[in-house]
Short mmCIF file of C-alpha atoms in Angstrom, two decimals:
data_model
loop_
_atom_site.label_atom_id
_atom_site.label_comp_id
_atom_site.label_asym_id
_atom_site.label_seq_id
_atom_site.Cartn_x
_atom_site.Cartn_y
_atom_site.Cartn_z
CA MET A 1 0.00 0.00 0.00
CA GLN A 2 2.81 2.35 0.91
CA ALA A 3 4.62 1.49 -2.31
CA LEU A 4 1.48 2.31 -4.31
CA PHE A 5 1.18 5.63 -2.50
CA ASN A 6 4.81 6.47 -3.20
CA SER A 7 4.44 5.56 -6.88
CA LYS A 8 1.42 7.86 -7.23
CA LYS A 9 3.29 10.62 -5.43
CA ASN A 10 6.28 10.23 -7.73
CA LEU A 11 3.97 10.27 -10.74
CA LEU A 12 2.43 13.55 -9.61
CA LYS A 13 5.89 15.03 -9.13
CA LYS A 14 6.85 13.82 -12.60
CA LYS A 15 3.79 15.45 -14.14
CA ASP A 16 4.52 18.70 -12.34
CA SER A 17 8.15 18.70 -13.48
CA ILE A 18 7.11 17.92 -17.05
CA PHE A 19 4.59 20.74 -17.05
CA LYS A 20 7.03 23.31 -15.72
CA LYS A 21 10.25 22.15 -17.43
CA CYS A 22 9.07 20.77 -20.75
CA THR A 23 10.98 23.35 -22.82
CA HIS A 24 14.48 24.73 -22.82
CA PRO A 25 14.95 28.02 -20.90
CA PHE A 26 16.21 29.72 -24.06
CA VAL A 27 12.91 28.96 -25.81
CA ASP A 28 10.95 30.23 -22.81
CA PHE A 29 12.98 33.43 -22.71
CA LEU A 30 12.52 34.09 -26.43
CA TRP A 31 8.80 33.44 -26.08
CA PHE A 32 8.39 35.98 -23.28
CA PHE A 33 10.68 38.45 -25.00
CA GLY A 34 8.64 38.21 -28.19
CA ILE A 35 5.33 38.63 -26.37
CA ILE A 36 6.52 41.71 -24.49
CA CYS A 37 7.91 43.28 -27.66
CA PHE A 38 4.70 42.57 -29.57
CA CYS A 39 2.57 44.02 -26.77
CA VAL A 40 4.56 47.24 -27.03
CA ALA A 41 4.46 47.39 -30.84
CA ILE A 42 0.82 46.34 -31.32
CA ARG A 43 -1.83 48.96 -30.56
CA HIS A 44 -4.95 47.05 -31.61
CA PRO A 45 -7.47 46.39 -28.78
CA PHE A 46 -8.41 42.91 -30.06
CA TYR A 47 -4.78 41.79 -30.14
CA LEU A 48 -4.15 43.25 -26.69
CA GLY A 49 -7.29 41.64 -25.29
CA LEU A 50 -6.18 38.29 -26.67
CA SER A 51 -2.75 38.79 -25.11
CA LEU A 52 -4.31 39.61 -21.72
CA LEU A 53 -6.56 36.53 -21.95
CA ALA A 54 -3.58 34.33 -22.77
CA GLY A 55 -1.63 35.75 -19.82
CA VAL A 56 -4.48 35.10 -17.38
CA LEU A 57 -4.95 31.57 -18.74
CA PHE A 58 -1.23 30.91 -18.46
CA ASN A 59 -1.23 31.96 -14.79
CA ILE A 60 -4.24 29.72 -14.15
CA LEU A 61 -2.49 26.72 -15.71
CA GLN A 62 0.65 27.50 -13.70
CA LYS A 63 -1.51 27.88 -10.55
CA ASN A 64 0.02 31.28 -9.98
CA TRP A 65 -2.85 32.55 -7.83
CA HIS A 66 -0.78 35.42 -6.44
CA ALA A 67 -0.52 36.92 -9.92
CA LEU A 68 -4.28 36.62 -10.41
CA LYS A 69 -4.86 38.47 -7.14
CA LEU A 70 -2.45 41.22 -8.15
CA ILE A 71 -4.28 41.80 -11.43
CA ILE A 72 -7.36 42.84 -9.41
CA TYR A 73 -5.41 45.68 -7.83
CA CYS A 74 -4.39 46.87 -11.29
CA VAL A 75 -8.00 47.47 -12.32
CA PRO A 76 -8.09 50.91 -10.55
CA ILE A 77 -4.87 51.83 -12.39
CA PHE A 78 -6.51 50.75 -15.65
CA ILE A 79 -9.51 52.99 -14.90
CA PHE A 80 -7.22 55.87 -13.93
CA LEU A 81 -5.19 55.63 -17.14
CA SER A 82 -8.38 55.40 -19.20
CA ALA A 83 -9.83 58.53 -17.61
CA LEU A 84 -6.57 60.47 -17.50
CA ASN A 85 -5.94 60.61 -21.23
CA PRO A 86 -9.19 62.48 -22.12
CA LEU A 87 -8.44 64.99 -19.36
CA VAL A 88 -4.97 65.69 -20.77
CA SER A 89 -5.51 65.17 -24.49
CA HIS A 90 -8.48 66.84 -26.16
CA TRP A 91 -7.98 65.51 -29.66
CA GLY A 92 -10.87 63.98 -31.53
CA GLU A 93 -14.00 65.24 -33.21
CA THR A 94 -16.68 63.48 -31.11
CA VAL A 95 -17.14 65.57 -27.95
CA LEU A 96 -19.07 63.73 -25.22
CA PHE A 97 -19.21 66.52 -22.62
CA LEU A 98 -17.18 69.39 -21.18
CA ILE A 99 -15.06 69.35 -18.02
CA PHE A 100 -14.00 72.78 -16.79
CA GLY A 101 -14.61 74.07 -20.28
CA LYS A 102 -12.36 71.40 -21.86
CA PRO A 103 -13.81 68.83 -24.29
CA PHE A 104 -13.97 65.19 -23.22
CA THR A 105 -13.75 63.36 -26.56
CA LYS A 106 -14.67 59.79 -27.39
CA GLU A 107 -11.48 59.25 -29.37
CA ALA A 108 -9.27 60.28 -26.45
CA PHE A 109 -11.27 58.05 -24.11
CA PHE A 110 -10.87 54.97 -26.33
CA TYR A 111 -7.19 55.76 -26.75
CA GLY A 112 -6.87 55.84 -22.95
CA LEU A 113 -8.67 52.48 -22.72
CA ASN A 114 -6.20 51.05 -25.19
CA MET A 115 -3.24 52.36 -23.18
CA GLY A 116 -4.71 50.86 -20.01
CA LEU A 117 -5.14 47.54 -21.80
CA ILE A 118 -1.47 47.63 -22.79
CA PHE A 119 -0.56 48.19 -19.14
CA LEU A 120 -2.69 45.24 -17.97
CA ALA A 121 -1.29 42.90 -20.63
CA MET A 122 2.31 43.89 -19.89
CA PHE A 123 1.81 43.54 -16.13
CA GLU A 124 0.25 40.10 -16.51
CA TRP A 125 3.02 38.82 -18.76
CA PHE A 126 5.74 40.11 -16.44
CA LEU A 127 4.08 38.12 -13.65
CA CYS A 128 4.15 35.07 -15.94
CA PHE A 129 7.80 35.76 -16.68
CA GLY A 130 8.63 35.80 -12.97
CA CYS A 131 6.79 32.51 -12.47
CA VAL A 132 8.55 30.61 -15.27
CA MET A 133 11.96 32.26 -15.63
CA THR A 134 13.25 31.49 -12.17
CA VAL A 135 16.62 32.52 -10.79
CA ASP A 136 18.28 29.24 -11.77
CA LYS A 137 17.07 29.50 -15.39
CA PHE A 138 18.17 33.13 -15.64
CA THR A 139 21.59 32.25 -14.26
CA TYR A 140 21.86 29.25 -16.59
CA LEU A 141 21.22 31.45 -19.65
CA PHE A 142 23.29 34.54 -18.91
CA ALA A 143 26.01 33.48 -16.46
CA PRO A 144 28.32 32.04 -19.18
CA ILE A 145 28.05 35.29 -21.20
CA PHE A 146 27.63 38.02 -18.56
CA PRO A 147 28.64 36.44 -15.23
CA SER A 148 28.87 39.61 -13.16
CA VAL A 149 25.76 41.23 -14.62
CA SER A 150 23.67 38.06 -14.25
CA LEU A 151 24.76 37.65 -10.63
CA MET A 152 23.91 41.28 -9.88
CA VAL A 153 20.47 41.01 -11.57
CA VAL A 154 19.69 37.81 -9.67
CA MET A 155 20.64 39.43 -6.38
CA ILE A 156 18.49 42.48 -7.14
CA LEU A 157 15.50 40.33 -8.09
CA ARG A 158 15.94 38.34 -4.91
CA LEU A 159 16.34 41.37 -2.66
CA VAL A 160 12.73 42.65 -2.62
CA PRO A 161 10.95 39.35 -1.74
CA PHE A 162 13.74 38.54 0.72
CA CYS A 163 13.26 41.88 2.51
CA ILE A 164 9.48 41.42 2.65
CA ARG A 165 9.79 37.88 4.00
CA ARG A 166 12.46 38.77 6.56
CA GLY A 167 10.52 41.86 7.70
CA ARG A 168 7.40 39.74 8.23
CA GLU A 169 9.40 37.21 10.26
CA ILE A 170 10.97 39.90 12.45
CA SER A 171 7.64 41.66 12.93
CA ASP A 172 5.92 38.41 13.94
CA GLY A 173 8.77 37.64 16.33
CA ARG A 174 8.46 41.03 17.99
CA TRP A 175 4.71 40.59 18.29
CA ALA A 176 5.23 37.14 19.90
CA ILE A 177 7.30 38.65 22.72
CA GLY A 178 4.71 41.34 23.38
CA LEU A 179 5.86 44.28 21.23
CA LYS A 180 3.26 46.12 19.14
CA LYS A 181 3.23 45.72 15.39
CA VAL A 182 1.23 48.82 14.49
CA ALA A 183 3.28 51.49 16.21
CA PHE A 184 5.07 53.79 13.78
CA LYS A 185 8.24 53.67 15.86
CA GLN A 186 8.27 49.88 15.72
CA LYS A 187 8.32 50.00 11.92
CA PHE A 188 11.70 51.72 12.00
CA SER A 189 12.98 49.10 14.45
CA VAL A 190 11.86 46.33 12.08
CA LEU A 191 13.45 48.13 9.12
CA ASN A 192 16.71 48.53 11.05
CA ALA A 193 16.72 44.83 11.90
CA VAL A 194 16.02 43.88 8.27
CA MET A 195 18.88 46.04 6.97
CA SER A 196 21.26 44.61 9.57
CA SER A 197 20.22 41.08 8.63
CA ILE A 198 20.77 41.79 4.93
CA LEU A 199 24.27 43.17 5.57
CA GLU A 200 25.20 40.21 7.76
CA ASP A 201 23.92 37.73 5.16
CA GLY A 202 25.84 39.59 2.46
CA VAL A 203 29.10 39.37 4.38
CA MET A 204 28.58 35.68 5.14
CA THR A 205 27.74 34.95 1.50
CA ALA A 206 30.80 36.83 0.26
CA LEU A 207 33.11 34.97 2.67
CA SER A 208 31.57 31.64 1.74
CA MET A 209 32.00 32.34 -1.99
CA GLU A 210 35.62 33.35 -1.42
CA LYS A 211 36.43 30.23 0.61
CA ARG A 212 34.84 27.99 -2.02
CA GLY A 213 36.94 29.52 -4.78
CA TYR A 214 34.28 31.53 -6.60
CA GLY A 215 35.73 33.16 -9.71
CA THR A 216 38.90 31.05 -9.81
CA ALA A 217 37.57 28.49 -12.31
CA ARG A 218 35.01 28.17 -15.07
CA ARG A 219 31.47 28.76 -13.84
CA THR A 220 29.10 25.83 -14.01
CA SER A 221 25.39 25.39 -13.34
CA PHE A 222 23.77 22.83 -11.07
CA LEU A 223 21.03 22.39 -13.70
CA ASN A 224 21.75 20.83 -17.07
CA TYR A 225 19.10 21.63 -19.65
CA ARG A 226 19.40 19.71 -22.90
CA TRP A 227 18.01 20.59 -26.27
CA ARG A 228 15.38 18.20 -27.55
CA PHE A 229 13.66 17.80 -30.88
CA SER A 230 10.50 19.38 -29.45
CA ASP A 231 12.48 22.50 -28.50
CA PHE A 232 13.66 22.95 -32.08
CA CYS A 233 10.11 22.43 -33.37
CA GLU A 234 8.72 25.03 -30.96
CA LEU A 235 11.48 27.47 -31.84
CA PHE A 236 10.79 27.01 -35.54
CA PHE A 237 7.04 27.50 -35.08
CA LEU A 238 7.54 30.63 -32.95
CA SER A 239 9.90 32.06 -35.58
CA PHE A 240 7.33 31.27 -38.28
CA CYS A 241 4.57 33.05 -36.34
CA ALA A 242 6.85 35.98 -35.49
CA PHE A 243 7.58 36.48 -39.19
CA PHE A 244 3.88 36.93 -40.00
CA ILE A 245 3.37 39.18 -36.95
CA VAL A 246 6.26 41.46 -37.93
CA CYS A 247 4.93 41.64 -41.49
CA GLY A 248 1.49 42.52 -40.14
CA ILE A 249 2.91 45.25 -37.92
CA LYS A 250 4.88 46.65 -40.85
CA ASN A 251 1.77 46.68 -43.07
CA GLY A 252 -0.34 48.38 -40.41
CA ASN A 253 -2.62 45.39 -39.72
CA CYS A 254 -2.04 45.51 -35.95
CA ALA A 255 -2.77 49.17 -35.28
CA VAL A 256 -5.83 51.38 -35.01
CA ASN A 257 -5.75 55.12 -35.67
CA PHE A 258 -8.01 56.59 -33.00
CA TYR A 259 -7.81 60.13 -34.34
CA PRO A 260 -9.53 62.15 -35.66
CA VAL A 261 -12.63 59.87 -35.64
CA ILE A 262 -12.95 56.35 -34.23
CA SER A 263 -15.69 53.84 -35.01
CA PHE A 264 -16.23 50.14 -34.48
CA SER A 265 -16.29 49.54 -38.23
CA LYS A 266 -12.85 51.13 -38.41
CA ILE A 267 -11.59 48.76 -35.69
CA PHE A 268 -13.02 45.67 -37.39
CA ALA A 269 -11.68 46.79 -40.78
CA SER A 270 -8.13 46.58 -39.45
CA LEU A 271 -8.65 42.84 -38.75
CA GLN A 272 -8.82 41.91 -42.42
CA SER A 273 -5.41 40.22 -42.22
CA ALA A 274 -6.47 36.88 -40.72
CA GLU A 275 -3.01 35.32 -41.02
CA THR A 276 -1.52 37.95 -38.70
CA PHE A 277 -4.21 37.40 -36.07
CA PHE A 278 -3.89 33.59 -36.15
CA ALA A 279 -0.11 33.85 -36.10
CA PHE A 280 -0.32 36.04 -33.01
CA ALA A 281 -2.75 33.60 -31.37
CA GLY A 282 -0.45 30.69 -32.20
CA PHE A 283 2.53 32.55 -30.76
CA LEU A 284 0.64 33.20 -27.51
CA PHE A 285 -0.96 29.82 -26.92
CA LEU A 286 1.69 27.42 -28.30
CA PRO A 287 3.44 26.54 -24.97
CA MET A 288 0.10 26.10 -23.21
CA ILE A 289 -1.16 23.78 -25.93
CA VAL A 290 2.08 21.77 -25.85
CA ASN A 291 1.96 21.46 -22.06
CA PHE A 292 -1.71 20.47 -22.23
CA PHE A 293 -1.06 17.61 -24.64
CA LEU A 294 1.99 16.52 -22.67
CA GLY A 295 -0.14 16.38 -19.53
CA ILE A 296 -2.73 14.23 -21.31
CA LYS A 297 -0.01 11.96 -22.70
CA ASN A 298 1.58 11.40 -19.29
CA ALA A 299 -1.82 10.92 -17.64
CA LEU A 300 -2.52 8.06 -20.03
#
């Protein structure tokens, strides 16, 4: 019975590792890099909405519930950006109403909605990037080329969550011995303890690296990712989709001119290039589809 339980447990671990490590880190990095670049270059609301949907679905499949909670807090920022543009920019011919004698135009409002949608899509994909491209993958990719820069970037990325976690531990410890957590003066005491802890850990890490001979020999990684045939196929398909997307951006199929007049027929007319839209959808959803079929294959 215990052996059966252990076999099921190992199978679940195998499925989880397959789902999270089914592709080479270089392919994952190029995928995220391409998505972020396309989100910046594409200004069409349908493309951006599809990108946001893919990012939310990716976080759901990765069970990154923290990212899904953070996206809720970005909704007020989305509303603020949408309302700010008509208050600053008064371009457009369709005036909805006047605010302090300044026209509030429909074109400026839709342009602000589009900018807010870009912000939401970029924020969601950066959360996906942080979930997949972990510190070990980032170090594996860039340490052989830029060892000092990669080490510094990894330490910077690690610093913020480390400070938050250590501050919470110190604050809970002070509360356990009877000290208040809400007092403003106590916050400075916790901050002082966190900074002291960071400096002490830095000194200990530096001494440990020096004693172990860091920098005296060729740098190696404790993870060994190998290229597989599936990685080359995914890289080829992503390059194929990226070619059509770049051609669509160059031909103006992925942009909407909101000024001087905007209409829904004008937005739909810019979607005449179906190959660009399907190429963008394939670029977004390819890793999720591959992981889905791999999960089904290993379940059977």
